Structure formats: structure tokens, C-alpha cells
Short mmCIF file of C-alpha atoms in Angstrom, two decimals:
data_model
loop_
_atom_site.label_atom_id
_atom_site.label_comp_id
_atom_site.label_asym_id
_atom_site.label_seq_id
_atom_site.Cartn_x
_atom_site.Cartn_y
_atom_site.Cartn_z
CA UNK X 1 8.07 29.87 114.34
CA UNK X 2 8.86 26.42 113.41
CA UNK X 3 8.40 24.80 110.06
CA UNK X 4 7.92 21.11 108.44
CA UNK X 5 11.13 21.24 107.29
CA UNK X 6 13.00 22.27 110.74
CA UNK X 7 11.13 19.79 112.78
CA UNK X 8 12.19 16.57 110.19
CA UNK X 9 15.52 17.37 109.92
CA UNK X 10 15.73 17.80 113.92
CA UNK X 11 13.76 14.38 114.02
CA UNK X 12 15.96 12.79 111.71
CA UNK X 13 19.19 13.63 113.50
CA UNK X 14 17.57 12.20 116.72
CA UNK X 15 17.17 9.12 115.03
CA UNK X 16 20.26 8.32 113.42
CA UNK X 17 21.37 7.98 116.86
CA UNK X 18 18.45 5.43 117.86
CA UNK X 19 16.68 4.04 115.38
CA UNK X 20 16.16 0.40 116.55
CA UNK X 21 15.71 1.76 120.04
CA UNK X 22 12.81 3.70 118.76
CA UNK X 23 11.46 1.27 116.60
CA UNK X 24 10.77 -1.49 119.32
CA UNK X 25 9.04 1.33 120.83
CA UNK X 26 6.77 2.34 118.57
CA UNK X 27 6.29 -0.79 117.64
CA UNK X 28 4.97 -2.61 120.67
CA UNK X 29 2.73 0.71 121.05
CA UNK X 30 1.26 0.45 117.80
CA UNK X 31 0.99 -3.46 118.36
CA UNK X 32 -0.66 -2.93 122.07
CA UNK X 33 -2.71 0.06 120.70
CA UNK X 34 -4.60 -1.97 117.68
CA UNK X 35 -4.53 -5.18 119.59
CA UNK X 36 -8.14 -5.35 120.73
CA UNK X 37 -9.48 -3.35 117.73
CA UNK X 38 -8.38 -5.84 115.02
CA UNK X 39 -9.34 -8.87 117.17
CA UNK X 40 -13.21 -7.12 117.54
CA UNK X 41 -13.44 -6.05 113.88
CA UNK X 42 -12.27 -9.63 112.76
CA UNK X 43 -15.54 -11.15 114.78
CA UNK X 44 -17.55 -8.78 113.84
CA UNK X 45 -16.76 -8.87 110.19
CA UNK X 46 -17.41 -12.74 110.62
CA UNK X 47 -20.70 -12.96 112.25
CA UNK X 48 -21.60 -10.27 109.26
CA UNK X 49 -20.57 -12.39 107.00
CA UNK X 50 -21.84 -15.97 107.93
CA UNK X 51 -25.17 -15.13 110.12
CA UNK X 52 -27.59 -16.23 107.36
CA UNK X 53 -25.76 -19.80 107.73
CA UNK X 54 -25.76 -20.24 111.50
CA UNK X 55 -28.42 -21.27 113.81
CA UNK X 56 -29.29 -18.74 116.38
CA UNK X 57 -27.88 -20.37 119.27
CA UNK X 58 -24.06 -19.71 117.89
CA UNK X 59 -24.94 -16.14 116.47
CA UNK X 60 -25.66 -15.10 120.09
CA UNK X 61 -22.86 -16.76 121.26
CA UNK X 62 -20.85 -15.04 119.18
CA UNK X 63 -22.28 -11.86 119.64
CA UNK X 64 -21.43 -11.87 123.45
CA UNK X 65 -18.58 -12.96 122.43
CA UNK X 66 -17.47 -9.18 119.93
CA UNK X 67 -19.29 -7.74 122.88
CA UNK X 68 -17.22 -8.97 125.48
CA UNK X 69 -13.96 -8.59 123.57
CA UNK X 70 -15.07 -4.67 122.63
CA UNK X 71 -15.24 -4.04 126.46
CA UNK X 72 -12.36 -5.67 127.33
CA UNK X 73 -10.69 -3.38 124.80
CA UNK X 74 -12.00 -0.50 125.96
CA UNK X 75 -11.05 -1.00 129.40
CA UNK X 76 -7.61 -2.42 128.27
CA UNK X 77 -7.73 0.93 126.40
CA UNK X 78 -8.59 3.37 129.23
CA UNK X 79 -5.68 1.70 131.84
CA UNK X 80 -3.32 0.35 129.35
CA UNK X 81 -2.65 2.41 126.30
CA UNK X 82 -3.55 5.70 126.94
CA UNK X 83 -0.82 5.65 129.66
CA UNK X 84 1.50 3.62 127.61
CA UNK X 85 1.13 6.63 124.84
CA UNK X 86 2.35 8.87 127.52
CA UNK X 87 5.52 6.84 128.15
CA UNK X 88 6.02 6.24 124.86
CA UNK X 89 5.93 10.43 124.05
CA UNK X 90 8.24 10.76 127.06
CA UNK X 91 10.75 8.76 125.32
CA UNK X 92 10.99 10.32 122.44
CA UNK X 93 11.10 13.73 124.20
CA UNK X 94 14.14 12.03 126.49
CA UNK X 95 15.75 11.19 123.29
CA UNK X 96 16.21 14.56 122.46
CA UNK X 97 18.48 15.10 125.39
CA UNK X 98 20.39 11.28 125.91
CA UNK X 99 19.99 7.96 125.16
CA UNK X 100 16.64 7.12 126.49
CA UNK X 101 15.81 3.52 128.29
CA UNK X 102 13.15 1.53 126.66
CA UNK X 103 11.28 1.14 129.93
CA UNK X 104 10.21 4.42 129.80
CA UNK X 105 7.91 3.38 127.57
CA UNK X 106 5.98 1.87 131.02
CA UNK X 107 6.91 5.09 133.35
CA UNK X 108 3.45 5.73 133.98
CA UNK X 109 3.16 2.23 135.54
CA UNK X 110 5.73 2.28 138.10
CA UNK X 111 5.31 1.69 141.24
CA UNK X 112 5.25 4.07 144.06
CA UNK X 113 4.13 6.81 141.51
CA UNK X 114 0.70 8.92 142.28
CA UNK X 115 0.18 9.92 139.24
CA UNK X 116 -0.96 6.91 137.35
CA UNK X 117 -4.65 7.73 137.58
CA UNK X 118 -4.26 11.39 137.17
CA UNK X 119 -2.41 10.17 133.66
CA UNK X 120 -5.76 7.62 132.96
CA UNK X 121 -8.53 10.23 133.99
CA UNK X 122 -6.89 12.99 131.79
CA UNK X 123 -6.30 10.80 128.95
CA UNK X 124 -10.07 9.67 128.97
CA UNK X 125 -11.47 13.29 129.49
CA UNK X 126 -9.36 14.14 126.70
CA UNK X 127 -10.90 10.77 124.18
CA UNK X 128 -14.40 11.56 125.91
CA UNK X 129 -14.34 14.84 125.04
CA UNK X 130 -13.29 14.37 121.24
CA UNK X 131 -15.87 12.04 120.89
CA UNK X 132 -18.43 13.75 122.19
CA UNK X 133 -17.35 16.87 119.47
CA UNK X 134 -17.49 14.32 117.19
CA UNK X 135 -20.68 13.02 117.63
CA UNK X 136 -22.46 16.95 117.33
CA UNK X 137 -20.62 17.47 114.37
CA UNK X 138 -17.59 15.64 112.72
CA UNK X 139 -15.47 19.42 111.87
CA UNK X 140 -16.20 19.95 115.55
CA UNK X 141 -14.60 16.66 116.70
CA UNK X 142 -11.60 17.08 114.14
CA UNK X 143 -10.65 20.80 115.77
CA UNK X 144 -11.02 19.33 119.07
CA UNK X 145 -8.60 16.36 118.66
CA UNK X 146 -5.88 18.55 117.73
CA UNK X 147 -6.61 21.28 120.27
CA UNK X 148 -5.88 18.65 122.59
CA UNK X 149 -2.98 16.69 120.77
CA UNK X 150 -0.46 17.99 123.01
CA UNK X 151 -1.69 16.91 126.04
CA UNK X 152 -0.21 13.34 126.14
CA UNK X 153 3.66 15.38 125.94
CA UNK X 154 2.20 17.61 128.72
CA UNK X 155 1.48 14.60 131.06
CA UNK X 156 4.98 12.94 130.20
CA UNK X 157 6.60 16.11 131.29
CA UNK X 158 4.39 16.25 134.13
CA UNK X 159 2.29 13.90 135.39
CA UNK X 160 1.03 15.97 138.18
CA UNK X 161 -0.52 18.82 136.06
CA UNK X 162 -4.31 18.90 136.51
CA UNK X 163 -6.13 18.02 133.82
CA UNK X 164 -8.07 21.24 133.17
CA UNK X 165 -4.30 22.51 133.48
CA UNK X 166 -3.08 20.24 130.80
CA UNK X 167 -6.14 20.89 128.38
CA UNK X 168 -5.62 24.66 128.87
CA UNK X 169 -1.81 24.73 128.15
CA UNK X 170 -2.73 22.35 124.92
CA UNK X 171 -5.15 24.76 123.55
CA UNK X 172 -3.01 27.37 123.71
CA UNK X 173 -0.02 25.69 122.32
CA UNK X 174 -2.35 24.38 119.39
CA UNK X 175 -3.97 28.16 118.99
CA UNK X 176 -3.26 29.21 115.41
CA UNK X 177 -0.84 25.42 114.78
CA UNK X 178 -3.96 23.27 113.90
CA UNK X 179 -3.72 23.67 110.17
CA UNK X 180 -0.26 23.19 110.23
CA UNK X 181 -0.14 19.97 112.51
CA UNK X 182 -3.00 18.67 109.81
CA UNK X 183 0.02 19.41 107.11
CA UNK X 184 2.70 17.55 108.85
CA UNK X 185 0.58 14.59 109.62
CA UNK X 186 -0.29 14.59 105.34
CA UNK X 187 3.11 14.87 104.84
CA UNK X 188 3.47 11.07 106.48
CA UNK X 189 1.05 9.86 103.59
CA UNK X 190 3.14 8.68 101.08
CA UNK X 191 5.51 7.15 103.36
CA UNK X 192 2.89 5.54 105.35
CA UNK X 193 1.21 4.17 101.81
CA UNK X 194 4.67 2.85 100.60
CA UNK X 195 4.74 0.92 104.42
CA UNK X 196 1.37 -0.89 103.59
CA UNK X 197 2.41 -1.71 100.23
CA UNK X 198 4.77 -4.04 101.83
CA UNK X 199 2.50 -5.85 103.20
CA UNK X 200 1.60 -3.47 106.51
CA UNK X 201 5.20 -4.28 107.85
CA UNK X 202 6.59 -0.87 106.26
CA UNK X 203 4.42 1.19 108.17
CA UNK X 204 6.81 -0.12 111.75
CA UNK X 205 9.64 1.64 109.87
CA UNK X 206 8.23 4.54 109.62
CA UNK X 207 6.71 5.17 113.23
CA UNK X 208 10.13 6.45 114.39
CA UNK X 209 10.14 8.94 112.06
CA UNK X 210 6.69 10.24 112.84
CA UNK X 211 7.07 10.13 116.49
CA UNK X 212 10.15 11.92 116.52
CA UNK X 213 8.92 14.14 113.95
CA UNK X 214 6.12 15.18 116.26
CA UNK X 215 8.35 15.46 119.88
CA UNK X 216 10.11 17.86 118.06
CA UNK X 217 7.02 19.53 117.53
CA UNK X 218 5.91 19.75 121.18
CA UNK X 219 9.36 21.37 121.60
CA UNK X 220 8.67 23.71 119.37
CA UNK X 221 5.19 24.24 120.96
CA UNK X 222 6.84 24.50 124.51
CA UNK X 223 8.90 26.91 123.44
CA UNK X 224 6.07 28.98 122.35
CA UNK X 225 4.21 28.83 125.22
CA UNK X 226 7.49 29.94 127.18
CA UNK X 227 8.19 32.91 125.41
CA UNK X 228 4.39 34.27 125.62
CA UNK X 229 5.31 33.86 129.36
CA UNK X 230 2.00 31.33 130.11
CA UNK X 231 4.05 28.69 131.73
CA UNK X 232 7.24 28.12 133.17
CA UNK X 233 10.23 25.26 134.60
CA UNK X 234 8.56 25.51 137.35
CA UNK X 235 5.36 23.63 136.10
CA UNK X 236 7.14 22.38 132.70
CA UNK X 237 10.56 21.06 134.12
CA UNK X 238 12.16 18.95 130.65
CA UNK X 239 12.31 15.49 130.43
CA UNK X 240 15.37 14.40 132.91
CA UNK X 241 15.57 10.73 134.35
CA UNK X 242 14.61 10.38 137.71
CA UNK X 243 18.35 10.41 139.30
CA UNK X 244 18.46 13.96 137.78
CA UNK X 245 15.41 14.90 139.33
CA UNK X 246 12.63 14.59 137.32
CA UNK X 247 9.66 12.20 138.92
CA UNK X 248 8.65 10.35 136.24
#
């Protein structure tokens, strides 16, 4: 059974050892992640704001324009970041064994590897499938997101794993944790308000803290699903480098 307490203080001796490391990259992941949303919300928010002044000409214009940006970012979305938060989960999880290369950040991108798309389909099943929850009801959509919040670790660990497979092994990792996972992420609050208090830079100080916070987690979730005998090494082999073995 783990607790709040156990999985900070395992976090935080993980990251006395790589702080910076981790910082760049959670960094460029939270930079990549929000990249297209900010730029979309800052056109929107000005053809809002100044369509009584323009002629109609330029507010079309402009709306292709937040239109065309919003799909770019959801394609850049789909191919880019959603893999990139895989990589970026399998390096903190490979920081809990050595001192993890920042390129694993981008492991779902190199070459030669097969299971690129398997990484991009389950990623967008899992965000289609949240959203669809959420647009029934919003409770709905909130249980469903962390029912699946493990699956990104699961693909890190193995990028093979089908996604049905990978949904199925999340749910039952999550069964009875929700609640709890809801506390841990409140317990970032005040850290992540004291961040955008100085002036939004903060809040890149504190991502290391919160992503090793929550690898330590999916340990302790792996664990669980060990010991109840629903998975194995065989299907869940640790996060080695690939001259140990591991494919990813």
C-alpha cells in the first residue's frame, strides 16, 4: 500500500541526483505540450475582442486563420506530444534505476522502431475516449481520465502492449487508487500557485517534482498489479536501455 508521503520522499531522492536533467525535460514537454494551445487561444481571444472594429473581410481571414492553427495543433498533438509524453514518463521511470539520457525523451520516435503508431493510436483512444465520457457527463469523464492515467507508463515500458491490453492493466492498477491519485495531484496546488506567482516561470521548477512524484507512483501501481498475479516480466519487463535489452 503506498502513501503520499512514501512516494515524495522516493521522488525527492531521485531528484537530488538529477534535477537539471529532469527539468529540461519537463520543460520542453510542457513547452511542446501548450505550444499550439496558447498560440489558438491568443487569436481567438483577439478576434473576440476586436470583431465589432474590423471589416468582414479580415474577421474571416482571421477566423481560418484560429481554425487552421487549432488543426494543426491537434494533429501536432496526436503525432507529436502524446508520444513525446510517453518518452518523457520513460525517463523518469529510467531514472529510478541510472542516470537516464535526455533523448529518451524522443524514444518513441526512433527510427527502426514499430511501435510508434501503436504508441499514437493508443494514446488517442485513450484522449478520445475521455472526451467522449466527458461530453455524457463531466463526473463520468473525470473517473475515466484517471482510470486510464497509467497507460502512458504502460506504453513506455512496453510499447508493444495492445491497446485494449494497456487500458485493461490501467484500470486495474487505478481500481480503488482514483481518490487517492486526485489527493496527490491537490497536494501539487500550493506549489504549483507559488510557481505562477512568479510570473508562470515557478511552475518549470516544480515539474520535476511532480513527474517524479508520479513514476514513483506507477511503481507502486506495478507492483500491485504483480503481486495480484495479473501481469508479469514477461509482458512488463522494467525500464532498461536498449544495450541491456529493453526495445525502447
Amino acid at each position: 500500500m503506498w502513501t503520499r508521503e512514501q512516494v515524495k520522499t522516493n521522488a525527492k531522492a531521485v531528484m537530488a541526483k538529477y534535477y537539471w536533467m529532469m527539468m529540461g525535460v519537463s520543460a520542453l514537454y510542457s513547452v511542446l505540450a501548450g505550444m499550439f494551445s496558447s498560440s489558438s487561444s491568443g487569436f481567438s481571444s483577439y478576434l473576440e475582442n476586436s470583431s465589432d472594429s474590423m471589416p468582414a473581410e479580415v474577421i474571416i481571414i482571421l477566423a481560418f486563420i484560429v481554425l487552421a492553427v487549432s488543426v494543426v495543433g491537434i494533429i501536432f498533438n496526436i503525432f507529436v506530444v502524446n508520444p513525446l509524453e510517453v518518452g518523457k514518463d520513460r525517463f523518469y521511470m529510467c531514472s529510478r534505476l541510472q542516470q537516464a539520457a535526455f533523448g529518451e525523451l524522443f524514444c518513441a520516435f526512433k527510427s527502426g522502431k514499430g511501435y510508434y503508431l501503436n504508441i499514437v493510436k493508443t494514446q488517442f483512444l485513450r484522449r478520445l475516449y475521455t472526451g467522449l465520457w466527458s461530453l455524457l457527463f463531466i463526473i463520468p469523464g473525470i473517473v475515466k481520465s484517471y482510470e486510464y492515467y497509467m497507460v502512458p507508463y504502460i506504453l513506455a515500458e512496453n510499447p508493444n502492449i495492445s491497446s485494449a491490453r494497456a487500458f485493461e492493466l490501467s484500470r486495474i492498477m487505478t481500481n480503488g487508487e482514483k481518490w487517492n491519485i486526485f489527493v496527490l495531484e491537490l497536494s501539487f496546488m500550493g506549489w504549483q500557485i507559488l510557481g505562477m506567482l512568479a510570473c508562470c516561470i515557478g511552475t518549470y521548477f516544480v515539474l520535476p517534482y511532480m513527474d517524479s512524484t508520479f513514476a514513483e507512483l506507477y511503481e507502486a501501481m506495478r507492483a500491485k498489479v504483480f503481486d495480484m498475479g495479473v501481469t508479469g516480466e514477461d509482458e512488463l519487463c522494467n525500464f532498461w536501455y536498449p544495450e541491456n535489452g529493453q526495445s525502447c
